Coordinates of C-alpha atoms and ligand atoms in Angstrom, one line a residue:
X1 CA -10.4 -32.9 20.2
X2 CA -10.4 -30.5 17.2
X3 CA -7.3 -30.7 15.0
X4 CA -6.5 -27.4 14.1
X5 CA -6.6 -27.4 9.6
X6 CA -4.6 -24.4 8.7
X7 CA -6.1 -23.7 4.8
X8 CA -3.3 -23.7 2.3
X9 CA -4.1 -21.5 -0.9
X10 CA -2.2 -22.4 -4.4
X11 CA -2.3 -19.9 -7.1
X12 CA -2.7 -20.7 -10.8
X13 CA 1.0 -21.1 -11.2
X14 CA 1.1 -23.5 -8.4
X15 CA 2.6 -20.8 -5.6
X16 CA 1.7 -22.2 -1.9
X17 CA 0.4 -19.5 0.7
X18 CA 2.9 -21.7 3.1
X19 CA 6.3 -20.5 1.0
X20 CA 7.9 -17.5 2.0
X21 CA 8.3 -14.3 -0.2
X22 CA 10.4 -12.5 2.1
X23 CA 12.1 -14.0 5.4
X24 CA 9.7 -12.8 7.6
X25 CA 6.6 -13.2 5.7
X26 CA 4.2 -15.6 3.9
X27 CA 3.2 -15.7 0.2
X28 CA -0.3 -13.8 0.2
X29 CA -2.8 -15.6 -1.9
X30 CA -5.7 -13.7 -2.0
X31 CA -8.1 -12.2 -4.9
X32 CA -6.4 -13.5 -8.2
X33 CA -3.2 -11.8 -6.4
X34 CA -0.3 -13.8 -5.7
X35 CA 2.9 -11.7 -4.1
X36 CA 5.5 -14.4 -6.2
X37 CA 3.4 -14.0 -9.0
X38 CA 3.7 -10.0 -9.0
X39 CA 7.6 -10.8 -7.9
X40 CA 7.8 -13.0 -11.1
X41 CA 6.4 -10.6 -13.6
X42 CA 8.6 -7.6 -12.2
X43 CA 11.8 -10.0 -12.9
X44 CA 10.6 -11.1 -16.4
X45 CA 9.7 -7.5 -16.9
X46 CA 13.4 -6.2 -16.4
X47 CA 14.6 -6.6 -19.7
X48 CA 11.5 -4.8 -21.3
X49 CA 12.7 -1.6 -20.1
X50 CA 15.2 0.7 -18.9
X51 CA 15.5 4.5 -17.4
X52 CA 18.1 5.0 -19.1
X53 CA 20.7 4.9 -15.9
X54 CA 21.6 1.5 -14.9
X55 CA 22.1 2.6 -10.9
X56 CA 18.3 3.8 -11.2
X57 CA 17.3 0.7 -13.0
X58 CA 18.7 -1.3 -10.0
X59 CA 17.1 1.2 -7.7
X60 CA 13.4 0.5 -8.8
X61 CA 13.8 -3.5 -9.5
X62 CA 15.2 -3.6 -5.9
X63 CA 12.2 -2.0 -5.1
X64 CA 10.1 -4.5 -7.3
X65 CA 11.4 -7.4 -5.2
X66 CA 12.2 -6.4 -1.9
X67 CA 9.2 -3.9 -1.2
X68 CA 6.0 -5.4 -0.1
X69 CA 3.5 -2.4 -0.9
X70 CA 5.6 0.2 -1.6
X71 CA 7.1 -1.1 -5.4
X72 CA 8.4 2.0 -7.7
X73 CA 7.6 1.8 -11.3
X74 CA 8.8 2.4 -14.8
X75 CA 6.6 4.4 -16.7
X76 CA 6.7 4.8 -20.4
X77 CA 6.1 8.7 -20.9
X78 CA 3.3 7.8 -23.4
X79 CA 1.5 6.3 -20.9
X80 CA 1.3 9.5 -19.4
X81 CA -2.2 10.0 -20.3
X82 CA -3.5 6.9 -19.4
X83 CA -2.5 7.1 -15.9
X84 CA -5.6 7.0 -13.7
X85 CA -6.2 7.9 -9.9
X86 CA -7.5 4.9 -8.1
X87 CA -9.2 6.8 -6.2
X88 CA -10.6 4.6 -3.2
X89 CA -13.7 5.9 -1.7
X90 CA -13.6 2.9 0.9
X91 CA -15.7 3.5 4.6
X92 CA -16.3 6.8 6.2
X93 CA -16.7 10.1 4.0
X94 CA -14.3 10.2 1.1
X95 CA -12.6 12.7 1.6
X96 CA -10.3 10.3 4.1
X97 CA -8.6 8.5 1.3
X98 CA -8.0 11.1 -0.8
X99 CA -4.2 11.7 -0.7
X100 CA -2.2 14.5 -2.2
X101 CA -1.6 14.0 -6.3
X102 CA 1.8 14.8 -6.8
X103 CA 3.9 14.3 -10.4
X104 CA 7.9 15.4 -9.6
X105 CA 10.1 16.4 -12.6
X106 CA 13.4 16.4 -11.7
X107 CA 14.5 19.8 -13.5
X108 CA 18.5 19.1 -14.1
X109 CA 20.1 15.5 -14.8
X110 CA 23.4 16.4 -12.9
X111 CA 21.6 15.3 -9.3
X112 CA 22.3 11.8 -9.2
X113 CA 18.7 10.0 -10.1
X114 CA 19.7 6.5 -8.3
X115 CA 20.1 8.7 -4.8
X116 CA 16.8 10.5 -5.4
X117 CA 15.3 7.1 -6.1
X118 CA 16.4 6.0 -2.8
X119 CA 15.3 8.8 -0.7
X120 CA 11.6 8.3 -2.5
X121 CA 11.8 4.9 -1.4
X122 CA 12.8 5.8 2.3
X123 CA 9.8 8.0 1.9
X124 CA 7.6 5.8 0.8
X125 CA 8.7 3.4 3.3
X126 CA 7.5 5.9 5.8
X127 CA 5.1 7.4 4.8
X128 CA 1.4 6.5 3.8
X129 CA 0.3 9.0 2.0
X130 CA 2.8 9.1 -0.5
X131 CA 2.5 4.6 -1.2
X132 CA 2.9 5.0 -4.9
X133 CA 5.3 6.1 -7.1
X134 CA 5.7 6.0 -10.8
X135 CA 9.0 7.0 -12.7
X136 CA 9.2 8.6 -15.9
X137 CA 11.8 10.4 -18.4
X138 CA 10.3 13.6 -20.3
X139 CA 11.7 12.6 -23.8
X140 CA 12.3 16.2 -24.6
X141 CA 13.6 17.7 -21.7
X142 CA 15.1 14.3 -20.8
X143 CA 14.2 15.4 -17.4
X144 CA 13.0 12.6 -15.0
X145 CA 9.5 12.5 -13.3
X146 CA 8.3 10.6 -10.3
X147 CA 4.7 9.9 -9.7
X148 CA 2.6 9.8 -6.6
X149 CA -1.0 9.6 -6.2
X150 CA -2.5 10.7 -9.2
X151 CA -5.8 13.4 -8.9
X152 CA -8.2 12.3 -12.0
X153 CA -8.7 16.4 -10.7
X154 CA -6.0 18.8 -9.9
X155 CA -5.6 19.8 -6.2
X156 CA -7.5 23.2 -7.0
X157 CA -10.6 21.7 -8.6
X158 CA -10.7 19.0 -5.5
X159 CA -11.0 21.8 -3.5
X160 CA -13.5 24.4 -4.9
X161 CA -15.7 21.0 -6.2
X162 CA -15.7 19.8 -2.4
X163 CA -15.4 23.2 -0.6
X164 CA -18.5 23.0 1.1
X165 CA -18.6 19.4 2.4
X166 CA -15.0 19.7 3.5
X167 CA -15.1 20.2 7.2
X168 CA -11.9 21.9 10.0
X169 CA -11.2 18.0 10.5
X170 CA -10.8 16.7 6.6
X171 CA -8.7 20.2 6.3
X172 CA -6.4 19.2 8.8
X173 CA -6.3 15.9 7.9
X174 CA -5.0 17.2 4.0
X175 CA -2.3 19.9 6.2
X176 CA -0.9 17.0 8.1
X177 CA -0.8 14.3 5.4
X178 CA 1.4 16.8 3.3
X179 CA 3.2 18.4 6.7
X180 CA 4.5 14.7 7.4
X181 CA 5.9 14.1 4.0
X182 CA 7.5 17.4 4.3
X183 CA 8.5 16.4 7.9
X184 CA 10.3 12.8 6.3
X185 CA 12.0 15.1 3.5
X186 CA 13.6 17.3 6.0
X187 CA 14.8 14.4 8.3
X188 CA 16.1 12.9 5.3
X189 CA 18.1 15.9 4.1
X190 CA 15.9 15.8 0.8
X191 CA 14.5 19.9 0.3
X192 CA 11.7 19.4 -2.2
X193 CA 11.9 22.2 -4.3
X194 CA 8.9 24.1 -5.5
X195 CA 6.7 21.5 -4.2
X196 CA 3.8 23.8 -4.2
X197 CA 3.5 23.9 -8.1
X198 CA 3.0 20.0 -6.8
X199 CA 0.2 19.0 -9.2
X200 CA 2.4 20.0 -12.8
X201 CA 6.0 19.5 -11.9
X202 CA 8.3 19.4 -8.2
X203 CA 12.1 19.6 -7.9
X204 CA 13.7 17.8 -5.6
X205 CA 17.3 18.5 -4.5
X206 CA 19.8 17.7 -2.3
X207 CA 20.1 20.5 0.8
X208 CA 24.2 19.1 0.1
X209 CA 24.3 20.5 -3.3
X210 CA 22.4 23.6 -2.3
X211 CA 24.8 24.3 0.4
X212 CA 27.5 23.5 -1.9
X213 CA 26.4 26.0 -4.8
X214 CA 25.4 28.7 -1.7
X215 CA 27.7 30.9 -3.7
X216 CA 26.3 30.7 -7.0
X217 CA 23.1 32.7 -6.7
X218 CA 20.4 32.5 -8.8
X219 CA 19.6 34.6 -11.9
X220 CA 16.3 31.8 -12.9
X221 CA 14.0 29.8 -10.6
X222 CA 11.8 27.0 -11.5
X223 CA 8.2 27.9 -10.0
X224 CA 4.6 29.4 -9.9
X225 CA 5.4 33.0 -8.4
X226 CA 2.5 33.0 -5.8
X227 CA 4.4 30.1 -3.9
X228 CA 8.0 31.1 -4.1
X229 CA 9.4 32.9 -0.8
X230 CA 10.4 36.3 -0.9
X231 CA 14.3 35.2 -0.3
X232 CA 14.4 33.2 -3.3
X233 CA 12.8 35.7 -5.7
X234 CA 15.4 38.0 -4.8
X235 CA 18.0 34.9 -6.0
X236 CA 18.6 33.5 -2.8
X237 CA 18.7 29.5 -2.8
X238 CA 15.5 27.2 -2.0
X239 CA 15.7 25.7 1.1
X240 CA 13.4 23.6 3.9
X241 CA 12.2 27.0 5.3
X242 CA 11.1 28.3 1.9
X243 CA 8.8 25.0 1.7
X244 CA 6.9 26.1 4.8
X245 CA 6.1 29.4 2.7
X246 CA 5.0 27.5 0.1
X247 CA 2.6 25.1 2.3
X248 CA 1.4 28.6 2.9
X249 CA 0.2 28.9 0.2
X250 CA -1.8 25.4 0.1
X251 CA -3.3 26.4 3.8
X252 CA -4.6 29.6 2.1
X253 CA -6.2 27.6 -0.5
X254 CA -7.8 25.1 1.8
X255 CA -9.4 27.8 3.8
X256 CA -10.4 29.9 1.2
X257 CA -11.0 27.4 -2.1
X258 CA -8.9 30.2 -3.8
X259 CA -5.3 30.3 -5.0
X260 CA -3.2 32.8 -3.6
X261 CA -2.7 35.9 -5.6
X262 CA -5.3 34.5 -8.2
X263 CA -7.0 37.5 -8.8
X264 CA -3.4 39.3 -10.2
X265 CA -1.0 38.9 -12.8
X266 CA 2.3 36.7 -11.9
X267 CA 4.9 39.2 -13.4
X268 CA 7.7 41.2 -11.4
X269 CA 5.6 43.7 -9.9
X270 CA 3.7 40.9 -7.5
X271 CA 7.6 39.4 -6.9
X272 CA 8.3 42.9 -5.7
X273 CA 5.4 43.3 -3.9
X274 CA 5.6 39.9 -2.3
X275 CA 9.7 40.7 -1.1
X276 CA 7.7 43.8 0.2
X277 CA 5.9 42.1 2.7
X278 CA 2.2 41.3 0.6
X279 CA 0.3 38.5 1.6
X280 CA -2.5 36.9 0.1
X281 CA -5.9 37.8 2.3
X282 CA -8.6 36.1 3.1
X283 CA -11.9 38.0 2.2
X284 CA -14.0 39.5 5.0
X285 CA -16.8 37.1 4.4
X286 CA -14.8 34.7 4.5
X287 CA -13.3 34.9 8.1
X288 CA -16.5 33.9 9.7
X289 CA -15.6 29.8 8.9
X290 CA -11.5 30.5 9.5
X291 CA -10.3 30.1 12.2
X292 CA -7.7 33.4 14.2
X293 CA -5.2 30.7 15.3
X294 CA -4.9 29.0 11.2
X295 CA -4.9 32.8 9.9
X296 CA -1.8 33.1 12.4
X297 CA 0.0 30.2 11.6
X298 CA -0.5 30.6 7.8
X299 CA 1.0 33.9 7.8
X300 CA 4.2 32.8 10.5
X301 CA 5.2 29.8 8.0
X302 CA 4.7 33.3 4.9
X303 CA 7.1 35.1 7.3
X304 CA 9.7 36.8 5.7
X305 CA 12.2 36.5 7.8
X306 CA 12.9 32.4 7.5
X307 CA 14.3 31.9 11.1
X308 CA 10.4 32.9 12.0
X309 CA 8.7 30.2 9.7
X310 CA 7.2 26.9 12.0
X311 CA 9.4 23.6 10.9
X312 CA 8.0 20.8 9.5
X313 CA 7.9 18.6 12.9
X314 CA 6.2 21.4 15.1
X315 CA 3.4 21.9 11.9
X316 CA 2.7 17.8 11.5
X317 CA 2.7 17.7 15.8
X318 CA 0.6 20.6 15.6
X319 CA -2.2 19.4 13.2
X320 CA -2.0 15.9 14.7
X321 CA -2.6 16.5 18.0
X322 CA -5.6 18.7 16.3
X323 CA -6.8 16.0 14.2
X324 CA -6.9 13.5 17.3
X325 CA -8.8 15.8 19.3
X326 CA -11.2 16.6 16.5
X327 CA -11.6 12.9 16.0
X328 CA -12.5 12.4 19.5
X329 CA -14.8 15.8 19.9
X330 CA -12.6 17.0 22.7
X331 CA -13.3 21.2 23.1
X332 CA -11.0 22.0 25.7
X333 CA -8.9 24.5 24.3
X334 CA -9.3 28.1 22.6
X335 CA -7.7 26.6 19.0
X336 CA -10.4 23.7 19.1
X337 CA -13.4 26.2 20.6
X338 CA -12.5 28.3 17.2
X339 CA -12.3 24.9 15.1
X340 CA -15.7 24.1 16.1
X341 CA -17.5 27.9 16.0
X342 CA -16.0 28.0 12.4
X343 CA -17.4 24.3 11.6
X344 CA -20.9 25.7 12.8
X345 CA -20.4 28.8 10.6
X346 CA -19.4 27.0 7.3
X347 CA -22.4 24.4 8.1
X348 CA -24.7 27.6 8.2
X349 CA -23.4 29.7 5.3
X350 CA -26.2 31.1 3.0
X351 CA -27.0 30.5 -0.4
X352 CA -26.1 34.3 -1.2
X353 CA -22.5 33.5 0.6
X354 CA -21.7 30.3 -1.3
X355 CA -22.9 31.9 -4.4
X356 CA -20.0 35.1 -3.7
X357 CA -17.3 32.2 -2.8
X358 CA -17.9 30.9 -6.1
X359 CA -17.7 33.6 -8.3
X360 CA -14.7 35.0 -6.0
X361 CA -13.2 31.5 -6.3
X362 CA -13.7 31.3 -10.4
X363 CA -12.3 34.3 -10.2
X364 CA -8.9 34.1 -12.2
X365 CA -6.7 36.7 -13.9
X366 CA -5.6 36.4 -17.5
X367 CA -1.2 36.6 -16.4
X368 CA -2.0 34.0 -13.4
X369 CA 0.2 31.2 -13.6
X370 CA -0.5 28.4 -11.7
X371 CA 2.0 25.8 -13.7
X372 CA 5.6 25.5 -13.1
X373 CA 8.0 28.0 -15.3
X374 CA 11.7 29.8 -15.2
X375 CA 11.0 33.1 -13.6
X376 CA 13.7 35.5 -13.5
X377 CA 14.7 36.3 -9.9
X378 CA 15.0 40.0 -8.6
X379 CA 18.7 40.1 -8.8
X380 CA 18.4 38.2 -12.5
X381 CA 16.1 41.3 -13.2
X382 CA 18.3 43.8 -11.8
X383 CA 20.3 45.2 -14.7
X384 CA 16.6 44.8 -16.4
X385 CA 14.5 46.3 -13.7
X386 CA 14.8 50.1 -15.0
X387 CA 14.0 49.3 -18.6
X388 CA 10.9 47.6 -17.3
X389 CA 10.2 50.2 -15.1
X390 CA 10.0 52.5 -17.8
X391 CA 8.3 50.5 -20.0
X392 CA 10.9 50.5 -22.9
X393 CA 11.2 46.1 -22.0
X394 CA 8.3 44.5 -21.2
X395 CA 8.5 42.1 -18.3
X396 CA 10.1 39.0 -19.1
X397 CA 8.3 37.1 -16.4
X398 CA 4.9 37.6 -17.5
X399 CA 3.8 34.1 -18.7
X400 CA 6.9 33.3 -20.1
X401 CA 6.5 29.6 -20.7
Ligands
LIG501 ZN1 1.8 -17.4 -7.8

């Protein structure tokens, strides 16, 4: 007869693995980590800081206590620089853990920060990819900023430095990580503005306050041109179908390690174009490892009519019922028959080839702008438009910081 001896762990302060930290679970000794410890030193941290809002102060210690994994944190703005990715390479190829490095400024203090807190902490409740959040207060612009997982890279230089051992399956895997946070946004009536300028700065707005100020159109938007849909450079509001254009622009960049528009300057004639119908293409040599049926998605969600962009819940089904088959090998469709020719294709690219992707990919004009800014929207322009036309005003857009 064996007794069965259930291990108790202490920690240094004398917390028993057997004592509850929440109703439903067990203190978790384990690694120098205790969870009453880290619940201890949240509480004694309280009085050491302050957001500056006492509703949001009470949003991110409830978070502290209450949250098992998912804990939102004050952030000094001078640590800003010492923020580092922990960037967990963990089993498999890398490229698995890397999640999407997002830092959010919330542009205007009138949205309410405490209710923004909340619906980042539904999020991260929900979703994995997006476990960690910092918050911050620009000093200067007094503007708040929420951190997620931090790039020691930017997005960009993840992409061209890993271009060539990023297979169909780790680019899907990227499209549906950031597809089902948009998916949880939308649900939750959050429309995360600009999210495409999502390694500087994101907005984040209630879709209730944009239907509220539908009226009030907009003379300046917060943005990098390349990712703003047509309807809102003309001074339309920004809402959940103008995200899908702007995850455009992050498909066109997986499949082609290039930014859209890089190779132009980000003033008012490229807004004009774009509200003309011009897309960013991929080059010839490139369509050999890109697949017809991505190509035709990435240019439905640039539509420019908004009723014709894919939502968020048909784009995360899509890629996940993608990703699964990929996982699993399974060929038994045209979509996954492309997948794998353009797989094959990358695998066999020549020297000469990678060597043109580079230099097309470094490839960068002087009045890009990558980083978010106030552009002027088409309607803001108007009265301005002939002036600049004529050259007597130059444009007021062109990497106005
Ligand atoms: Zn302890």
């Amino acid at each position: 007869m064996s007794q069965d001896i259930k291990r108790i762990y202490y920690c240094r302060a004398g917390h028993s693995s057997e004592n509850f930290v929440y109703s439903n679970r067990l203190n978790l000794i384990h690694s120098g980590r205790c969870d009453l410890c880290t619940i201890e030193n949240f509480i004694q941290e309280f009085k050491t800081w302050s957001s500056g809002n006492a509703n949001s102060d009470k949003v991110i210690q409830e978070s502290q206590i209450n949250n098992i994994d998912n804990k939102l944190q004050w952030i000094p703005y001078d640590n800003f620089q010492n923020i580092k990715h922990i960037a967990d390479g963990g089993r498999g190829s890398d490229w698995e853990y890397y999640l999407i490095g997002k830092k959010v400024e919330i542009k205007d203090s009138r949205y309410d920060i405490a209710e923004f807190l909340k619906g980042v902490t539904t999020v991260n409740n929900f979703n994995r990819s997006a476990d960690y959040h910092g918050i911050s207060k620009n000093p200067s612009t007094q503007n708040y900023i929420t951190i997620m997982e931090l790039f020691d890279d930017d997005f960009h230089m993840f992409l061209t430095k890993n271009f060539w051992n990023l297979r169909w399956v780790s680019n899907i895997f990227i499209l549906l990580s950031i597809a089902e946070g948009l998916r949880i946004l939308h649900q939750d009536n959050l429309v995360h503005c600009e999210y495409a300028t999502y390694i500087d700065l994101d907005l984040y707005k209630l879709e209730n306050d944009l239907i509220l100020n539908a009226n009030s159109k907009n003379i300046e938007i917060y943005g990098s041109i390349p990712y703003i849909p047509p309807e809102v450079l003309r001074g339309d509001e920004f809402t959940r179908t103008s995200e899908i254009y702007s995850f455009s622009g992050i498909m066109y960049e997986i499949a082609t390690a290039q930014r859209p528009f890089a190779d132009q300057a980000h003033d008012t004639y490229l807004m004009i174009d774009i509200c003309n119908g011009v897309r960013p293409k991929a080059s010839d040599f490139m369509l050999n490892w890109i697949p017809e049926w991505y190509l035709d998605l990435m240019y439905r969600c640039w539509s420019d009519d908004p009723s014709e962009r894919p939502a968020a819940a048909e784009l995360y089904n899509l890629f996940l019922e993608i990703l699964e088959k990929l996982y699993d090998n399974i060929v038994d469709n045209n979509v996954m028959r492309q997948l794998k020719i353009a797989d094959e294709n990358q695998k066999n690219t020549s020297k000469s080839q990678k060597q043109e992707l580079f230099s097309y990919s470094n490839k960068l004009h002087p009045q890009s702008c990558y980083s978010g800014r106030y552009i002027h929207t088409l309607r803001g322009l108007h009265d301005l438009l002939e002036e600049i036309k004529s050259g007597k005003s130059s444009d007021p857009n062109l990497l106005k910081q």
